[in-house]
């Protein structure tokens, strides 16, 4: 098995463990997968695991990397915005959400989050 196949296998294993609520094992699989082959989805999943484990500050780093690798992915943009909000960076989160809505005006989850932070700032 080459490194890409092994990375994909580890990612799949991580997804099964994530869906079963085994976030520590899932995180381990995703980290190993990422060592073999960096991918925005894997960084995003690492961030999700860290959030589930209560490590929001660490999560931001991985969500940022996912966003940097694929800034036009709606889900990743939303996740990174949410991580920024949790870390207190509302201004940057708002910028990303506005850009996301500009390119995909029908993406309701982004509208909901933007509305929430707009109400908080009133």
PDB file of C-alpha atoms in Angstrom:
ATOM      1  CA  UNK A   1       0.000   0.000   0.000  1.00  0.00           C
ATOM      2  CA  UNK A   2       1.454   3.380  -0.975  1.00  0.00           C
ATOM      3  CA  UNK A   3       1.327   6.454   1.287  1.00  0.00           C
ATOM      4  CA  UNK A   4      -1.799   7.882  -0.370  1.00  0.00           C
ATOM      5  CA  UNK A   5      -3.684   4.619   0.005  1.00  0.00           C
ATOM      6  CA  UNK A   6      -2.551   4.318   3.611  1.00  0.00           C
ATOM      7  CA  UNK A   7      -3.570   7.923   4.254  1.00  0.00           C
ATOM      8  CA  UNK A   8      -7.008   7.267   2.763  1.00  0.00           C
ATOM      9  CA  UNK A   9      -7.376   4.084   4.830  1.00  0.00           C
ATOM     10  CA  UNK A  10      -6.486   5.981   8.020  1.00  0.00           C
ATOM     11  CA  UNK A  11      -8.936   8.747   7.096  1.00  0.00           C
ATOM     12  CA  UNK A  12     -11.729   6.188   6.606  1.00  0.00           C
ATOM     13  CA  UNK A  13     -10.866   4.507   9.891  1.00  0.00           C
ATOM     14  CA  UNK A  14     -10.900   7.911  11.576  1.00  0.00           C
ATOM     15  CA  UNK A  15     -14.355   8.628  10.149  1.00  0.00           C
ATOM     16  CA  UNK A  16     -15.759   5.366  11.525  1.00  0.00           C
ATOM     17  CA  UNK A  17     -14.313   6.117  14.950  1.00  0.00           C
ATOM     18  CA  UNK A  18     -15.576   9.718  14.792  1.00  0.00           C
ATOM     19  CA  UNK A  19     -19.091   8.582  13.921  1.00  0.00           C
ATOM     20  CA  UNK A  20     -18.944   6.181  16.880  1.00  0.00           C
ATOM     21  CA  UNK A  21     -17.936   9.013  19.219  1.00  0.00           C
ATOM     22  CA  UNK A  22     -14.390   7.770  19.779  1.00  0.00           C
ATOM     23  CA  UNK A  23     -12.802  11.184  19.283  1.00  0.00           C
ATOM     24  CA  UNK A  24      -9.343  10.429  20.742  1.00  0.00           C
ATOM     25  CA  UNK A  25      -8.840   7.429  18.425  1.00  0.00           C
ATOM     26  CA  UNK A  26     -10.358   9.309  15.529  1.00  0.00           C
ATOM     27  CA  UNK A  27      -7.969  12.218  16.127  1.00  0.00           C
ATOM     28  CA  UNK A  28      -5.031   9.818  16.131  1.00  0.00           C
ATOM     29  CA  UNK A  29      -6.108   8.341  12.773  1.00  0.00           C
ATOM     30  CA  UNK A  30      -6.556  11.769  11.200  1.00  0.00           C
ATOM     31  CA  UNK A  31      -3.179  13.007  12.467  1.00  0.00           C
ATOM     32  CA  UNK A  32      -1.432   9.946  11.017  1.00  0.00           C
ATOM     33  CA  UNK A  33      -3.348  10.342   7.754  1.00  0.00           C
ATOM     34  CA  UNK A  34      -2.265  13.963   7.505  1.00  0.00           C
ATOM     35  CA  UNK A  35       1.378  13.037   8.067  1.00  0.00           C
ATOM     36  CA  UNK A  36       1.185  10.815   5.001  1.00  0.00           C
ATOM     37  CA  UNK A  37      -0.846  13.150   2.803  1.00  0.00           C
ATOM     38  CA  UNK A  38      -1.990  16.651   3.687  1.00  0.00           C
ATOM     39  CA  UNK A  39      -5.590  17.304   2.717  1.00  0.00           C
ATOM     40  CA  UNK A  40      -7.998  20.058   3.691  1.00  0.00           C
ATOM     41  CA  UNK A  41     -10.684  17.561   4.732  1.00  0.00           C
ATOM     42  CA  UNK A  42      -8.288  15.810   7.087  1.00  0.00           C
ATOM     43  CA  UNK A  43      -7.282  19.095   8.722  1.00  0.00           C
ATOM     44  CA  UNK A  44     -10.958  19.936   9.082  1.00  0.00           C
ATOM     45  CA  UNK A  45     -11.652  16.591  10.762  1.00  0.00           C
ATOM     46  CA  UNK A  46      -8.727  17.097  13.136  1.00  0.00           C
ATOM     47  CA  UNK A  47     -10.255  20.441  14.084  1.00  0.00           C
ATOM     48  CA  UNK A  48     -13.652  18.809  14.631  1.00  0.00           C
ATOM     49  CA  UNK A  49     -12.119  16.154  16.893  1.00  0.00           C
ATOM     50  CA  UNK A  50     -10.307  18.767  18.938  1.00  0.00           C
ATOM     51  CA  UNK A  51     -13.524  20.749  19.322  1.00  0.00           C
ATOM     52  CA  UNK A  52     -15.366  17.622  20.485  1.00  0.00           C
ATOM     53  CA  UNK A  53     -12.552  17.047  22.985  1.00  0.00           C
ATOM     54  CA  UNK A  54     -12.924  20.600  24.344  1.00  0.00           C
ATOM     55  CA  UNK A  55      -9.695  21.875  22.790  1.00  0.00           C
ATOM     56  CA  UNK A  56     -11.120  24.839  20.868  1.00  0.00           C
ATOM     57  CA  UNK A  57      -7.882  26.843  20.861  1.00  0.00           C
ATOM     58  CA  UNK A  58      -5.995  23.972  19.215  1.00  0.00           C
ATOM     59  CA  UNK A  59      -8.894  23.450  16.833  1.00  0.00           C
ATOM     60  CA  UNK A  60      -8.469  26.920  15.315  1.00  0.00           C
ATOM     61  CA  UNK A  61      -4.988  26.039  14.033  1.00  0.00           C
ATOM     62  CA  UNK A  62      -6.260  23.025  12.096  1.00  0.00           C
ATOM     63  CA  UNK A  63      -9.388  24.768  10.832  1.00  0.00           C
ATOM     64  CA  UNK A  64      -7.176  27.603   9.591  1.00  0.00           C
ATOM     65  CA  UNK A  65      -4.954  25.140   7.723  1.00  0.00           C
ATOM     66  CA  UNK A  66      -8.025  23.502   6.139  1.00  0.00           C
ATOM     67  CA  UNK A  67      -9.261  26.949   5.115  1.00  0.00           C
ATOM     68  CA  UNK A  68      -5.875  27.929   3.677  1.00  0.00           C
ATOM     69  CA  UNK A  69      -5.782  24.756   1.582  1.00  0.00           C
ATOM     70  CA  UNK A  70      -9.337  25.245   0.281  1.00  0.00           C
ATOM     71  CA  UNK A  71     -10.766  28.715   1.025  1.00  0.00           C
ATOM     72  CA  UNK A  72     -13.665  28.199  -1.394  1.00  0.00           C
ATOM     73  CA  UNK A  73     -15.114  25.184   0.391  1.00  0.00           C
ATOM     74  CA  UNK A  74     -18.316  26.336   2.086  1.00  0.00           C
ATOM     75  CA  UNK A  75     -18.217  23.880   4.976  1.00  0.00           C
ATOM     76  CA  UNK A  76     -14.574  24.586   5.760  1.00  0.00           C
ATOM     77  CA  UNK A  77     -15.162  28.346   5.609  1.00  0.00           C
ATOM     78  CA  UNK A  78     -18.079  27.984   8.008  1.00  0.00           C
ATOM     79  CA  UNK A  79     -16.138  25.727  10.378  1.00  0.00           C
ATOM     80  CA  UNK A  80     -13.170  28.085  10.428  1.00  0.00           C
ATOM     81  CA  UNK A  81     -15.500  31.016  11.114  1.00  0.00           C
ATOM     82  CA  UNK A  82     -17.094  29.143  14.004  1.00  0.00           C
ATOM     83  CA  UNK A  83     -13.661  28.292  15.418  1.00  0.00           C
ATOM     84  CA  UNK A  84     -12.657  31.950  15.147  1.00  0.00           C
ATOM     85  CA  UNK A  85     -15.825  32.984  16.975  1.00  0.00           C
ATOM     86  CA  UNK A  86     -15.092  30.531  19.799  1.00  0.00           C
ATOM     87  CA  UNK A  87     -11.591  31.984  20.087  1.00  0.00           C
ATOM     88  CA  UNK A  88     -12.938  35.543  20.164  1.00  0.00           C
ATOM     89  CA  UNK A  89     -11.916  36.676  16.681  1.00  0.00           C
ATOM     90  CA  UNK A  90     -15.362  37.888  15.604  1.00  0.00           C
ATOM     91  CA  UNK A  91     -14.077  40.409  13.064  1.00  0.00           C
ATOM     92  CA  UNK A  92     -12.158  37.817  11.010  1.00  0.00           C
ATOM     93  CA  UNK A  93     -15.043  35.339  11.296  1.00  0.00           C
ATOM     94  CA  UNK A  94     -17.449  37.971   9.987  1.00  0.00           C
ATOM     95  CA  UNK A  95     -15.182  38.721   6.993  1.00  0.00           C
ATOM     96  CA  UNK A  96     -15.031  35.041   6.039  1.00  0.00           C
ATOM     97  CA  UNK A  97     -18.785  34.588   6.432  1.00  0.00           C
ATOM     98  CA  UNK A  98     -19.533  37.644   4.279  1.00  0.00           C
ATOM     99  CA  UNK A  99     -17.203  36.345   1.565  1.00  0.00           C
ATOM    100  CA  UNK A 100     -18.835  32.925   1.790  1.00  0.00           C
ATOM    101  CA  UNK A 101     -22.332  34.370   1.430  1.00  0.00           C
ATOM    102  CA  UNK A 102     -21.189  36.588  -1.458  1.00  0.00           C
ATOM    103  CA  UNK A 103     -20.099  33.520  -3.423  1.00  0.00           C
ATOM    104  CA  UNK A 104     -22.961  31.267  -2.271  1.00  0.00           C
ATOM    105  CA  UNK A 105     -25.968  33.330  -1.253  1.00  0.00           C
ATOM    106  CA  UNK A 106     -28.071  30.220  -0.642  1.00  0.00           C
ATOM    107  CA  UNK A 107     -25.778  28.732   2.045  1.00  0.00           C
ATOM    108  CA  UNK A 108     -28.118  29.049   4.990  1.00  0.00           C
ATOM    109  CA  UNK A 109     -25.743  27.842   7.762  1.00  0.00           C
ATOM    110  CA  UNK A 110     -23.426  30.794   7.060  1.00  0.00           C
ATOM    111  CA  UNK A 111     -26.350  33.217   7.144  1.00  0.00           C
ATOM    112  CA  UNK A 112     -27.457  31.832  10.506  1.00  0.00           C
ATOM    113  CA  UNK A 113     -24.004  32.223  12.069  1.00  0.00           C
ATOM    114  CA  UNK A 114     -23.550  35.709  10.602  1.00  0.00           C
ATOM    115  CA  UNK A 115     -26.957  36.705  11.962  1.00  0.00           C
ATOM    116  CA  UNK A 116     -26.033  35.393  15.422  1.00  0.00           C
ATOM    117  CA  UNK A 117     -22.802  37.367  15.618  1.00  0.00           C
ATOM    118  CA  UNK A 118     -24.515  40.464  14.227  1.00  0.00           C
ATOM    119  CA  UNK A 119     -27.090  40.277  17.038  1.00  0.00           C
ATOM    120  CA  UNK A 120     -24.318  39.866  19.619  1.00  0.00           C
ATOM    121  CA  UNK A 121     -22.630  43.065  18.474  1.00  0.00           C
ATOM    122  CA  UNK A 122     -25.751  45.201  18.869  1.00  0.00           C
TER     123      UNK A 122
END
